[in-house]
Short mmCIF file of C-alpha atoms in Angstrom, two decimals:
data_model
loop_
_atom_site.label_atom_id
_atom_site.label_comp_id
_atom_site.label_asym_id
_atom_site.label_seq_id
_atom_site.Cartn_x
_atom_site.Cartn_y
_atom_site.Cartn_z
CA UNK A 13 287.68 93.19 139.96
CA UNK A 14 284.70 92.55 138.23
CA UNK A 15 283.29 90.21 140.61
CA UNK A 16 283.66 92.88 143.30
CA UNK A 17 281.90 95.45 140.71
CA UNK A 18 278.76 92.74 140.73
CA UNK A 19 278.70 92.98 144.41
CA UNK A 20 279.34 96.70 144.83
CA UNK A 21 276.33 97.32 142.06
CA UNK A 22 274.10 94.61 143.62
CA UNK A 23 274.14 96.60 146.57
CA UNK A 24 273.45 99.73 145.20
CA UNK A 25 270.66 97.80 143.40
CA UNK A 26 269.08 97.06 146.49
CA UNK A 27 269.15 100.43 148.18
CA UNK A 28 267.76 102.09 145.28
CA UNK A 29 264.42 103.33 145.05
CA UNK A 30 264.39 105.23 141.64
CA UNK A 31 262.99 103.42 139.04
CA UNK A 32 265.27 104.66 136.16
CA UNK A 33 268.58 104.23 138.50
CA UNK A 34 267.47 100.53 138.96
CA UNK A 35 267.30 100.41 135.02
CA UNK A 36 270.76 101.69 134.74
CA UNK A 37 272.21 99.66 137.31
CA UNK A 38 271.02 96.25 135.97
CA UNK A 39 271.98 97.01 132.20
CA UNK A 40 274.99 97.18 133.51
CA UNK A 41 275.10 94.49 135.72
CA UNK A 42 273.82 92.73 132.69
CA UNK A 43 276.82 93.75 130.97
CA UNK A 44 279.42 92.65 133.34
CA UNK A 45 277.86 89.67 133.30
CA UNK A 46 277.77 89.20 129.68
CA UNK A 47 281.89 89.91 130.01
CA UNK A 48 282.40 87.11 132.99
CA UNK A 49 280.09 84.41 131.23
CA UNK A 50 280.90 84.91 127.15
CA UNK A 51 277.55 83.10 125.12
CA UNK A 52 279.48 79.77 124.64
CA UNK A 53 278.02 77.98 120.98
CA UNK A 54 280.27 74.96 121.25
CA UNK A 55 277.34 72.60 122.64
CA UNK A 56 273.96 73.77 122.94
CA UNK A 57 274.33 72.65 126.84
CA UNK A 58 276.59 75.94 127.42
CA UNK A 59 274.28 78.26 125.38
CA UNK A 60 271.20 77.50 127.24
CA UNK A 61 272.99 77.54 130.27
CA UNK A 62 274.77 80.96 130.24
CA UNK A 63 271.41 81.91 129.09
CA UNK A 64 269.15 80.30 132.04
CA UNK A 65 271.95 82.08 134.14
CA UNK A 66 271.35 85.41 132.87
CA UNK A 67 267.82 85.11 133.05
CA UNK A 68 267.90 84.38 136.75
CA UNK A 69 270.45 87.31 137.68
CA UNK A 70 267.74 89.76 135.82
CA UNK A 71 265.05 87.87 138.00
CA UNK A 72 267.12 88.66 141.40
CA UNK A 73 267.52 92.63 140.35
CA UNK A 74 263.85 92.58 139.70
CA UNK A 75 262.60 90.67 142.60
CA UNK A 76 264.85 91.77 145.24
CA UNK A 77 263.57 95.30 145.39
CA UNK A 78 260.03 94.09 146.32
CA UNK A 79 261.39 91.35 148.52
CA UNK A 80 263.08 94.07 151.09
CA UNK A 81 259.91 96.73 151.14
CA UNK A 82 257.52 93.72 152.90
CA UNK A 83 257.30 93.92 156.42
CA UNK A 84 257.96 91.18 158.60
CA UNK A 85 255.66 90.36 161.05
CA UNK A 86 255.14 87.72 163.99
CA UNK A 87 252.47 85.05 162.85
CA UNK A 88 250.61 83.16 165.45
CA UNK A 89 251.98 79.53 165.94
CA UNK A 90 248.46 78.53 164.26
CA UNK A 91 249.55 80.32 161.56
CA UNK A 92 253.11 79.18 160.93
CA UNK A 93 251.56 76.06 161.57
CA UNK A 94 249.49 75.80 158.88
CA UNK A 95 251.92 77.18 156.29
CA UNK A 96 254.41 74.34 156.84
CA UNK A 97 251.71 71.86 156.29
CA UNK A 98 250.75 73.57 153.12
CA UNK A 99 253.46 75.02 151.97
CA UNK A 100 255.78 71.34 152.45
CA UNK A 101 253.05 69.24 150.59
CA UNK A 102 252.06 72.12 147.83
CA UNK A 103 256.27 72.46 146.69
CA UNK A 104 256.69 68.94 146.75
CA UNK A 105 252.99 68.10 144.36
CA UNK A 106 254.33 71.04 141.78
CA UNK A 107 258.15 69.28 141.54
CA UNK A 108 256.51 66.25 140.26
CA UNK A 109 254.27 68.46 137.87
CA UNK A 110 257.15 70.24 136.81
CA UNK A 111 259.51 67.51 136.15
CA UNK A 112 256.71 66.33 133.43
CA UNK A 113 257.21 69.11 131.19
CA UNK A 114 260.88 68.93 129.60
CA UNK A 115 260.37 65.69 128.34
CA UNK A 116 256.71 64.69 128.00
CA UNK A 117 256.65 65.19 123.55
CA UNK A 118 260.22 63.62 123.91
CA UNK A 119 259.34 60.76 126.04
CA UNK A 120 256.29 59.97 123.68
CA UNK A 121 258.25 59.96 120.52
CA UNK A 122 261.24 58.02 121.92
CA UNK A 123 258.10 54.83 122.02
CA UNK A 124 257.81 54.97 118.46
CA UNK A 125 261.13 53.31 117.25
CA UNK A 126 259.96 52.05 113.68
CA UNK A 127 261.19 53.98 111.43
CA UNK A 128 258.41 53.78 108.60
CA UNK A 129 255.56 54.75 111.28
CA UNK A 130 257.71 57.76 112.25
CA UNK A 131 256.14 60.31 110.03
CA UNK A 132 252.15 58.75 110.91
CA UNK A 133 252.62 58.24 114.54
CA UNK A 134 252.96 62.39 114.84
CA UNK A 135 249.36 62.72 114.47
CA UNK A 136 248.77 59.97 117.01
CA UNK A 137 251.19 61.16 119.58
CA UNK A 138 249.23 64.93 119.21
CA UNK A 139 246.11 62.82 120.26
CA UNK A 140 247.83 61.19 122.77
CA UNK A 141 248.99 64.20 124.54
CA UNK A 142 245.34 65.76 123.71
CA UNK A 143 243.63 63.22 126.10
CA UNK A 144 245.10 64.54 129.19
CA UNK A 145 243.44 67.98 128.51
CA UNK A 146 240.28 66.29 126.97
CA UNK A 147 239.48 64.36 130.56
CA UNK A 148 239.43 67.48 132.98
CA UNK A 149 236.77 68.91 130.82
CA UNK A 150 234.52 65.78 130.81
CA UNK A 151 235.32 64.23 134.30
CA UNK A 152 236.38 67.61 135.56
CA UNK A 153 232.26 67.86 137.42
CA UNK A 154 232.86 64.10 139.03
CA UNK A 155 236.14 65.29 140.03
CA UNK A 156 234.64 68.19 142.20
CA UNK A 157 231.64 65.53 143.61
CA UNK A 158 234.52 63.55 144.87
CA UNK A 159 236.35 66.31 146.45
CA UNK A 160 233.03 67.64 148.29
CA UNK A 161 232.00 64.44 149.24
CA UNK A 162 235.49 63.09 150.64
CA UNK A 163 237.37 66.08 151.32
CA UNK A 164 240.38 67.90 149.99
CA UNK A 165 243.36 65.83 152.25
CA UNK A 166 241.69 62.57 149.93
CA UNK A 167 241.59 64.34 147.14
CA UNK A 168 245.07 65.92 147.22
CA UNK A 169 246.21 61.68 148.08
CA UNK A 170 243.81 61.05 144.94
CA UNK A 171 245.46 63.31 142.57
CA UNK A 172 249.16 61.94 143.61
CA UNK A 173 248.19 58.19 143.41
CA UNK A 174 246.46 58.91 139.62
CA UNK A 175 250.14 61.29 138.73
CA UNK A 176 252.28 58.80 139.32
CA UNK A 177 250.34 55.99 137.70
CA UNK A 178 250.39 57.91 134.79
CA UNK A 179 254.30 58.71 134.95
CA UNK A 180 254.69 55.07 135.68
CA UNK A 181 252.63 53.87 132.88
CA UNK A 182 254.74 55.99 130.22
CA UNK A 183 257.82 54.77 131.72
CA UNK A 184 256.85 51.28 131.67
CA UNK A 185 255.32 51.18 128.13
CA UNK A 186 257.07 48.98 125.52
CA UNK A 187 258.30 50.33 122.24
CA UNK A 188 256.65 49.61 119.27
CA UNK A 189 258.97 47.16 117.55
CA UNK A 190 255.94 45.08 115.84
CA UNK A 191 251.84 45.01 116.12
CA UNK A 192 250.99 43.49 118.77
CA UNK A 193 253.48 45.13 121.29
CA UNK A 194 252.57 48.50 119.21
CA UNK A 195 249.20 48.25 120.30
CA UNK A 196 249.88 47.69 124.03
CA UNK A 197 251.71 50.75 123.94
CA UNK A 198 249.05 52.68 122.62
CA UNK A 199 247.04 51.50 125.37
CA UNK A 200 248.93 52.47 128.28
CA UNK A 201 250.04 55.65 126.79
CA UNK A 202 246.62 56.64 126.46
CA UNK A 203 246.14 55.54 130.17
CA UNK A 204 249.61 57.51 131.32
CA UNK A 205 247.41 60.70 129.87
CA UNK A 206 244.18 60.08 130.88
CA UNK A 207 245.86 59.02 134.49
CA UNK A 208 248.02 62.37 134.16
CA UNK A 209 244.93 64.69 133.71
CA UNK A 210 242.96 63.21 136.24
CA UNK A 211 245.72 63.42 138.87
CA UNK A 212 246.87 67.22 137.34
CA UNK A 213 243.53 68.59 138.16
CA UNK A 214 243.72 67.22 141.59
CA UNK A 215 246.84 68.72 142.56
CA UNK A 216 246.35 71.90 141.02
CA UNK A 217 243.25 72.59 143.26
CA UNK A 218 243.16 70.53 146.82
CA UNK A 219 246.21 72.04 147.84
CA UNK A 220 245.31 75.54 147.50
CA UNK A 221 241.35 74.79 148.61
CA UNK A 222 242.34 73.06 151.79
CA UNK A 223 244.47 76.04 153.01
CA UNK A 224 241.63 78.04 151.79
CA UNK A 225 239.14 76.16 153.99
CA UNK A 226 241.54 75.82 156.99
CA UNK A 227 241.88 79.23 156.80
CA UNK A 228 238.57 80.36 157.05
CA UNK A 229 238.20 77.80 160.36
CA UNK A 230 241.17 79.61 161.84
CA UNK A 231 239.16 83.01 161.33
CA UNK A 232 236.39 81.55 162.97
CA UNK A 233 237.66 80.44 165.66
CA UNK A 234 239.86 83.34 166.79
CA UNK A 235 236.71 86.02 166.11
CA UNK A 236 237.44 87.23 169.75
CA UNK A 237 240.66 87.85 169.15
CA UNK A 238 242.27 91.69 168.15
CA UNK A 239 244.76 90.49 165.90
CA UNK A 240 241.36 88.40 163.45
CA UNK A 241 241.32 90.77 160.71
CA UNK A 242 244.78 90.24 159.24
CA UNK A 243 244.18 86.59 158.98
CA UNK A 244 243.29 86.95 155.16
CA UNK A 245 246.76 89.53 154.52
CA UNK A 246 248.44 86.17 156.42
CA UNK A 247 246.29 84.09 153.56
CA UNK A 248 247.33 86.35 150.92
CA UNK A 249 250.79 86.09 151.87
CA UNK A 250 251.07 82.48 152.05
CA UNK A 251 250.25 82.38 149.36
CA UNK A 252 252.18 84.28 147.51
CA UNK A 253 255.16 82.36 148.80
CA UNK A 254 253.85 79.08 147.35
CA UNK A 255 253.91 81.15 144.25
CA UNK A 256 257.16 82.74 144.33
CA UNK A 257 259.25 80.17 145.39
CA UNK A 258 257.10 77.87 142.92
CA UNK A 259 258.92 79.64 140.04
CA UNK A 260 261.94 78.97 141.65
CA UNK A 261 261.47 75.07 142.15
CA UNK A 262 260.23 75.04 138.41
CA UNK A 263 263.68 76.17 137.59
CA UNK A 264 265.31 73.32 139.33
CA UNK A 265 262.92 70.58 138.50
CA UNK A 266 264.25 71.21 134.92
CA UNK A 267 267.70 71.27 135.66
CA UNK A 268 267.33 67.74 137.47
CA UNK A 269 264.61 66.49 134.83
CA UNK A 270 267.83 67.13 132.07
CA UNK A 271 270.23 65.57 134.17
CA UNK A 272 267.84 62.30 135.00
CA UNK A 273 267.47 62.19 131.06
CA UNK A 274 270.78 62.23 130.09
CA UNK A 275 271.58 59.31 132.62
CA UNK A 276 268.53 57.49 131.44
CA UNK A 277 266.99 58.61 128.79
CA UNK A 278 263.76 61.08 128.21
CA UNK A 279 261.38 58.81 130.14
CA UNK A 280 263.44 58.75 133.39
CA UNK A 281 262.13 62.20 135.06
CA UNK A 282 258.29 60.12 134.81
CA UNK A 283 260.33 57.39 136.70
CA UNK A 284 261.47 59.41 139.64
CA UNK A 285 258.36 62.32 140.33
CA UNK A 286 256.47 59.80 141.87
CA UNK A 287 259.26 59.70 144.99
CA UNK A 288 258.24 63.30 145.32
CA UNK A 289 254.31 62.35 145.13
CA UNK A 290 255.08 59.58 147.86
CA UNK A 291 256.72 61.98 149.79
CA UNK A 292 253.93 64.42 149.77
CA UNK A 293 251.37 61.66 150.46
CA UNK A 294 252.89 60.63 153.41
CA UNK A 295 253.40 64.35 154.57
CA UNK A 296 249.41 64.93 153.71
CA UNK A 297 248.77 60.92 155.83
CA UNK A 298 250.40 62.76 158.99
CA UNK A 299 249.84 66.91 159.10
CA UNK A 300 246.26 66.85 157.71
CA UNK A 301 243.64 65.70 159.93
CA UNK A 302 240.39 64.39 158.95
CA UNK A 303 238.47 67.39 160.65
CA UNK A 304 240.20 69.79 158.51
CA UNK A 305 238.87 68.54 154.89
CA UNK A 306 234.87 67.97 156.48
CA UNK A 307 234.60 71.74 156.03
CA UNK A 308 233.18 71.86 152.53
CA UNK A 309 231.18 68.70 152.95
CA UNK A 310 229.31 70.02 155.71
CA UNK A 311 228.67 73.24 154.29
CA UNK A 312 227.43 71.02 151.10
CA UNK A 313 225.08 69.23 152.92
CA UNK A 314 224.04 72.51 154.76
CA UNK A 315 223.43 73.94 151.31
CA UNK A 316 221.36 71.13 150.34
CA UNK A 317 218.91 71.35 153.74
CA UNK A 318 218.27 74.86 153.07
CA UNK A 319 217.34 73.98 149.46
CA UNK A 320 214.97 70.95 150.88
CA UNK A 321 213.40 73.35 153.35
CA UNK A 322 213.06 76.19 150.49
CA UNK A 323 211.47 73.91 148.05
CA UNK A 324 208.90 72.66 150.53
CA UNK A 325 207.72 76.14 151.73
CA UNK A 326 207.44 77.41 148.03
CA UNK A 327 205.40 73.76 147.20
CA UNK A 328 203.08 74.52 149.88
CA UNK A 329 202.14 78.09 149.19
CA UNK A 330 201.52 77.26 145.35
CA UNK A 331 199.41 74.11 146.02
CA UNK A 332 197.43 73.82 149.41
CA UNK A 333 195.64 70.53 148.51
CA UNK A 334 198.60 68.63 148.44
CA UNK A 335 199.88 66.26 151.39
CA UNK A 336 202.52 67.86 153.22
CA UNK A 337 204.70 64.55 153.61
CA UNK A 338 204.19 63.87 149.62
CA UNK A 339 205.63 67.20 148.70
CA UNK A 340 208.20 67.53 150.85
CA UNK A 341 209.35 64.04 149.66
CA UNK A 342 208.88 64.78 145.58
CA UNK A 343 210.54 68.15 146.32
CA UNK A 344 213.65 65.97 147.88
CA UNK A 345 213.61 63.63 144.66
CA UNK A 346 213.49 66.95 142.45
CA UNK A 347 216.45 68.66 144.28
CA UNK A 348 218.36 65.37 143.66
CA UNK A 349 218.05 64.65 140.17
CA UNK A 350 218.74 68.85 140.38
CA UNK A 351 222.31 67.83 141.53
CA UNK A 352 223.14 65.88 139.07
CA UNK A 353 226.37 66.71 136.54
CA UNK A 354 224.09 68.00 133.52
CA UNK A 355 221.91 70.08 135.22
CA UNK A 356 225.07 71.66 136.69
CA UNK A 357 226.30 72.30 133.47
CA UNK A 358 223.06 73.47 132.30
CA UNK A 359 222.83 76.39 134.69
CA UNK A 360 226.53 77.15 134.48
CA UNK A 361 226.10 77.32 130.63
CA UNK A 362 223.24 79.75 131.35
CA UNK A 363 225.11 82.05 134.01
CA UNK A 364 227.39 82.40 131.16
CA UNK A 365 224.93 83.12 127.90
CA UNK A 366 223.24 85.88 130.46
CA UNK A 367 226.18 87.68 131.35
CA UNK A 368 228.45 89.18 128.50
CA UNK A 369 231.70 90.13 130.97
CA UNK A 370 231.63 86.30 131.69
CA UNK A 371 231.44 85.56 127.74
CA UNK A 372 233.95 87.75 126.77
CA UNK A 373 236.25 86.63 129.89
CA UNK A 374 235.91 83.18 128.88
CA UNK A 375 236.31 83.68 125.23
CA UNK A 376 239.59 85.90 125.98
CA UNK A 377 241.00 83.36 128.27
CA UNK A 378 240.23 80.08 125.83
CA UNK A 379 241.88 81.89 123.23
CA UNK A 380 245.32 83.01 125.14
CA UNK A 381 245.11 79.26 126.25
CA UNK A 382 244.41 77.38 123.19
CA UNK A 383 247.56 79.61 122.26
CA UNK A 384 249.68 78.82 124.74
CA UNK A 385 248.64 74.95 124.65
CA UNK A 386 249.92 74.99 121.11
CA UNK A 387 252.95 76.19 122.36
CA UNK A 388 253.79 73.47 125.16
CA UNK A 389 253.28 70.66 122.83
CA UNK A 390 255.04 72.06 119.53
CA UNK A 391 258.56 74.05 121.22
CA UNK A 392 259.61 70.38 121.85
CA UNK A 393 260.61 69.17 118.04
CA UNK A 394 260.52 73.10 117.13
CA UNK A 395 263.71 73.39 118.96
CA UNK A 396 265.24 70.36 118.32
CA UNK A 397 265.04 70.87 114.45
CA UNK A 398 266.59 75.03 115.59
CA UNK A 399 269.33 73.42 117.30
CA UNK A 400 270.68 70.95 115.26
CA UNK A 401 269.96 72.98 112.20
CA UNK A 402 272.71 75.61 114.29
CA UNK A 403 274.63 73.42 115.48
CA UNK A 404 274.85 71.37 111.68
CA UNK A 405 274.99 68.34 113.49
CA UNK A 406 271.79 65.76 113.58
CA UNK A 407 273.17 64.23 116.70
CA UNK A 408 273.43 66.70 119.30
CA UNK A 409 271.26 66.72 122.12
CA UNK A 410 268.84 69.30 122.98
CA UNK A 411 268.91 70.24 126.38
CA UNK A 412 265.30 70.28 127.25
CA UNK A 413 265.35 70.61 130.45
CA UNK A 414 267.52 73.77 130.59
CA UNK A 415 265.41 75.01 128.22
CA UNK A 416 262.66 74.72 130.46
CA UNK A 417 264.42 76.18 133.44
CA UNK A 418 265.06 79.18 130.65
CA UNK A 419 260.94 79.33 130.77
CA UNK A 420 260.24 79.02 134.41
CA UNK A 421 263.10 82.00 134.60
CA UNK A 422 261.26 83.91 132.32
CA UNK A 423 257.86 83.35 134.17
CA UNK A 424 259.26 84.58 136.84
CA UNK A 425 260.60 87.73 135.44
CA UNK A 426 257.43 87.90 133.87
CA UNK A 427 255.14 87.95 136.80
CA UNK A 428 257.38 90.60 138.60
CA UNK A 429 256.56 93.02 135.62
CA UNK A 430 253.23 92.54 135.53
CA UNK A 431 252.99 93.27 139.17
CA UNK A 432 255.03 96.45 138.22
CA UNK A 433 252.68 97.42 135.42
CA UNK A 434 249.59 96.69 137.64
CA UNK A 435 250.53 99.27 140.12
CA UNK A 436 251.14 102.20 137.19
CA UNK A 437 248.78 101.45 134.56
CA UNK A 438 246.28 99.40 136.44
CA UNK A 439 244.66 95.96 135.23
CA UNK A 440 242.68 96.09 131.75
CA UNK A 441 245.72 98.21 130.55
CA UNK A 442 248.46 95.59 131.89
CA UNK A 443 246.15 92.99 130.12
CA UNK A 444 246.12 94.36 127.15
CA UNK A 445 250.37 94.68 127.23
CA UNK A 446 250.43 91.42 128.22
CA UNK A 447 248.19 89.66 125.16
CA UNK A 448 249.94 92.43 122.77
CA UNK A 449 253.25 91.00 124.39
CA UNK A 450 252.10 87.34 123.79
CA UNK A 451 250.96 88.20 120.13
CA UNK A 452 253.99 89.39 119.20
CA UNK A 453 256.27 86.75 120.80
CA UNK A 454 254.44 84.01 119.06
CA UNK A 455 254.47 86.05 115.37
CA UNK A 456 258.32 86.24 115.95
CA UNK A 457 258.51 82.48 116.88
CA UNK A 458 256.27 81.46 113.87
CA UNK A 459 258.77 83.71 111.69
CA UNK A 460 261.42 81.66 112.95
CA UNK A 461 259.98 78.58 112.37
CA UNK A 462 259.59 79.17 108.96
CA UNK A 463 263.00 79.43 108.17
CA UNK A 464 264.08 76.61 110.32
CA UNK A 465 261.14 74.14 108.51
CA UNK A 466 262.21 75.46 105.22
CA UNK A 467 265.52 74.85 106.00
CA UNK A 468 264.70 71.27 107.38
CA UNK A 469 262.76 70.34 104.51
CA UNK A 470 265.41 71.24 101.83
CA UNK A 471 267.54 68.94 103.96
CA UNK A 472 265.28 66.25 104.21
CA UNK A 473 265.04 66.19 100.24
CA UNK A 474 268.69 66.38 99.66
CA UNK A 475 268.60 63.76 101.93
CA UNK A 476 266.34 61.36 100.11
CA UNK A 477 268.19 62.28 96.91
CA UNK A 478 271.89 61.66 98.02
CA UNK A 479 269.83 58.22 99.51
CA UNK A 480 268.11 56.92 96.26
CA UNK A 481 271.39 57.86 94.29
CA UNK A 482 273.46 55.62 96.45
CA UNK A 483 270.69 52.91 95.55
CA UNK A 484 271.04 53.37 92.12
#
């Protein structure tokens, strides 16, 4: 009966437009669901996962509405074309990403077996894990060179190859069980992080840039045609898939990143991504041709000739004593040296002094990420100490990778909302809800750790009492 009730409401669900009747509808929902799937605290396996499930029912009542009100209609083959060679490689480059973050603090620790260089290798695993943030900053400007200069397709095969050399340097890295094999683990751990920023960067932008350039050939080329001018909705709309369903393969990337790591322990998920960054290579080796990444470099090197030919007209007109040849060849040396990565960073540094929206935009954004950073590399051990301190047992195992799938969920509940509060109270409003929203959730998180370290530190010193008692 009350799996009936489920269907019978998830219908009405659907075919309701009222906002306050939707409300209604999935509280209860919710509740029938809370009836058929009781919060089970024997293991925290079963929490997390009637959890997760929950979280992804309340994700399909608030998706689904939007899902039905967009229109379908018939894309040129060029088109569907080119959103099966993006869309294929893009979901297969973000399951490898994915798969990274259940276990990444976990994997790191689990290297550092010695028991009295526990408590000082926390510090070094931080700066471990810091390195693959600190190299897109400083090689981030090469990184862009290489993708104007070579294209996006040998970019994208760029970022995969440096991913999975990182995964596969953290895999294969020894545990420290004395000095000298301590130090070679410190060495390739730092290279599985500097590898693993280098190749993040990649993926997270020639993907989305070489469907942006294709694009913009495809609206070139069919000018003539009536049907030109929706090209960017068909864009927009591709990618918003990659998006949506991203959220969705984020989910199950954690559920499989858990279930690799229980079979073989917190470094197996960096042992298997790579099969999905082989896969992708080989999908990028066949569907992207080498015409369809020249885009940017030619329009680079158009860039530049315009430059040259700017430079020598304003030479001339300032000095007319001067050899036309000479100038036009010190101009070219100038506009080199121009290109190079400090300048760059000069004038960008500049562009943002001048311009206060762009100072306060970047200030706003460093700080909700600096915020959010802190999160991804403490919730690791911060749950792990919550869930054996409810559990009173020191050897359960935390299931990170549901908990993950838990966060993915709620991203994608998340971004649905927003969307929702964009359309009704516009965008600096929604902002501001959202960073209040953040603000909060991390003041109630740092309440709770409190208690738990309290709680952990009491037991630590009984601990160490009960432990020098039994050596007296």
């Amino acid at each position: 009966t009350t799996e009936t009730g489920i269907i019978i409401h998830s219908k009405e669900i659907i075919n309701t437009r009222n906002n306050k009747e939707m409300m209604i509808a999935s509280t209860l929902i919710m509740n029938i669901i809370t009836s058929i799937i009781p919060w089970n605290t024997k293991d925290p396996e079963s929490l997390f996962s009637s959890l997760l499930l929950n979280l992804i029912v309340i994700a399909f009542i608030i998706k689904t509405p939007s899902l039905k009100r967009r229109t379908k209609e018939k894309k040129p083959i060029a088109i569907k074309k080119l959103e099966w060679k993006f869309l294929s490689v893009f979901w297969l480059l973000r399951i490898a990403l994915w798969m990274k973050g259940p276990y990444f603090y976990t994997a790191l620790t689990s290297k550092f077996t010695n028991e009295t260089t526990k408590s000082s290798s926390k510090a070094l695993i931080s700066y471990i894990a810091l390195t693959e943030y600190a190299v897109i900053p400083i090689l981030g400007p090469m990184i862009g060179k290489v993708s104007d200069h070579y294209g996006y397709k040998v970019s994208a095969i760029m970022g995969a190859i440096l991913y999975s050399m990182g995964a596969l340097s953290l895999y294969c890295s020894p545990t420290s069980s004395d000095d000298e094999t301590g130090i070679i683990m410190i060495l390739l751990l730092f290279c599985a992080t500097t590898f693993g920023g280098l190749g993040s960067s990649l993926i997270n932008s020639a993907p989305e840039n070489w469907l942006v350039s294709e694009s913009s050939k495809l609206i070139l080329s069919s000018n003539n045609n009536t049907n030109s001018c929706k090209d960017d909705d068909w864009l927009g709309g591709m990618l918003g898939k990659a998006f949506l369903f991203d959220s969705i393969f984020a989910i199950m990337a954690g559920k499989l990143a858990g279930y690799i790591a229980s079979r073989i322990g917190p470094t197996g998920p960096f042992a298997i991504l790579p099969i999905f960054l082989a896969i992708a290579t080989v999908l990028i080796l066949l569907f992207w041709n080498k015409q369809e990444e020249k885009a940017t470099t030619t329009s680079t090197k158009k860039r530049e000739e315009e430059k040259v030919s700017f430079a020598c007209d304003k030479n001339k007109n300032d000095d007319h004593n001067k050899d036309d040849s000479a100038s036009s060849s010190n101009n070219m040396k100038k506009i080199k040296e121009n290109n190079n990565t400090i300048t760059n960073l000069k004038e960008g540094l500049y562009d943002i002094l001048r311009d206060k929206k762009i100072l306060l935009l970047g200030c706003v954004q460093c700080l909700f990420e600096a915020s959010m950073y802190i999160f991804v590399m403490k919730w690791s051990p911060i749950i792990d100490i919550a869930t054996k301190k409810v559990f009173s047992s020191s050897e359960v195992t935390t299931p990170f990778g549901t908990i993950f799938s838990c966060f993915m969920a709620s991203c994608l509940i998340g971004n649905a909302i927003f969307r929702t509060s964009l359309q009704k109270f516009g965008l600096e409003l929604s902002t501001v809800l959202l960073l209040i929203t953040a603000t909060l959730s991390i003041i109630l998180a740092t309440l709770a750790l409190l208690d738990v370290t309290d709680n952990n530190n009491n037991n630590n010193n009984i601990s160490k009492l009960d432990d020098d008692k039994a050596k007296l």
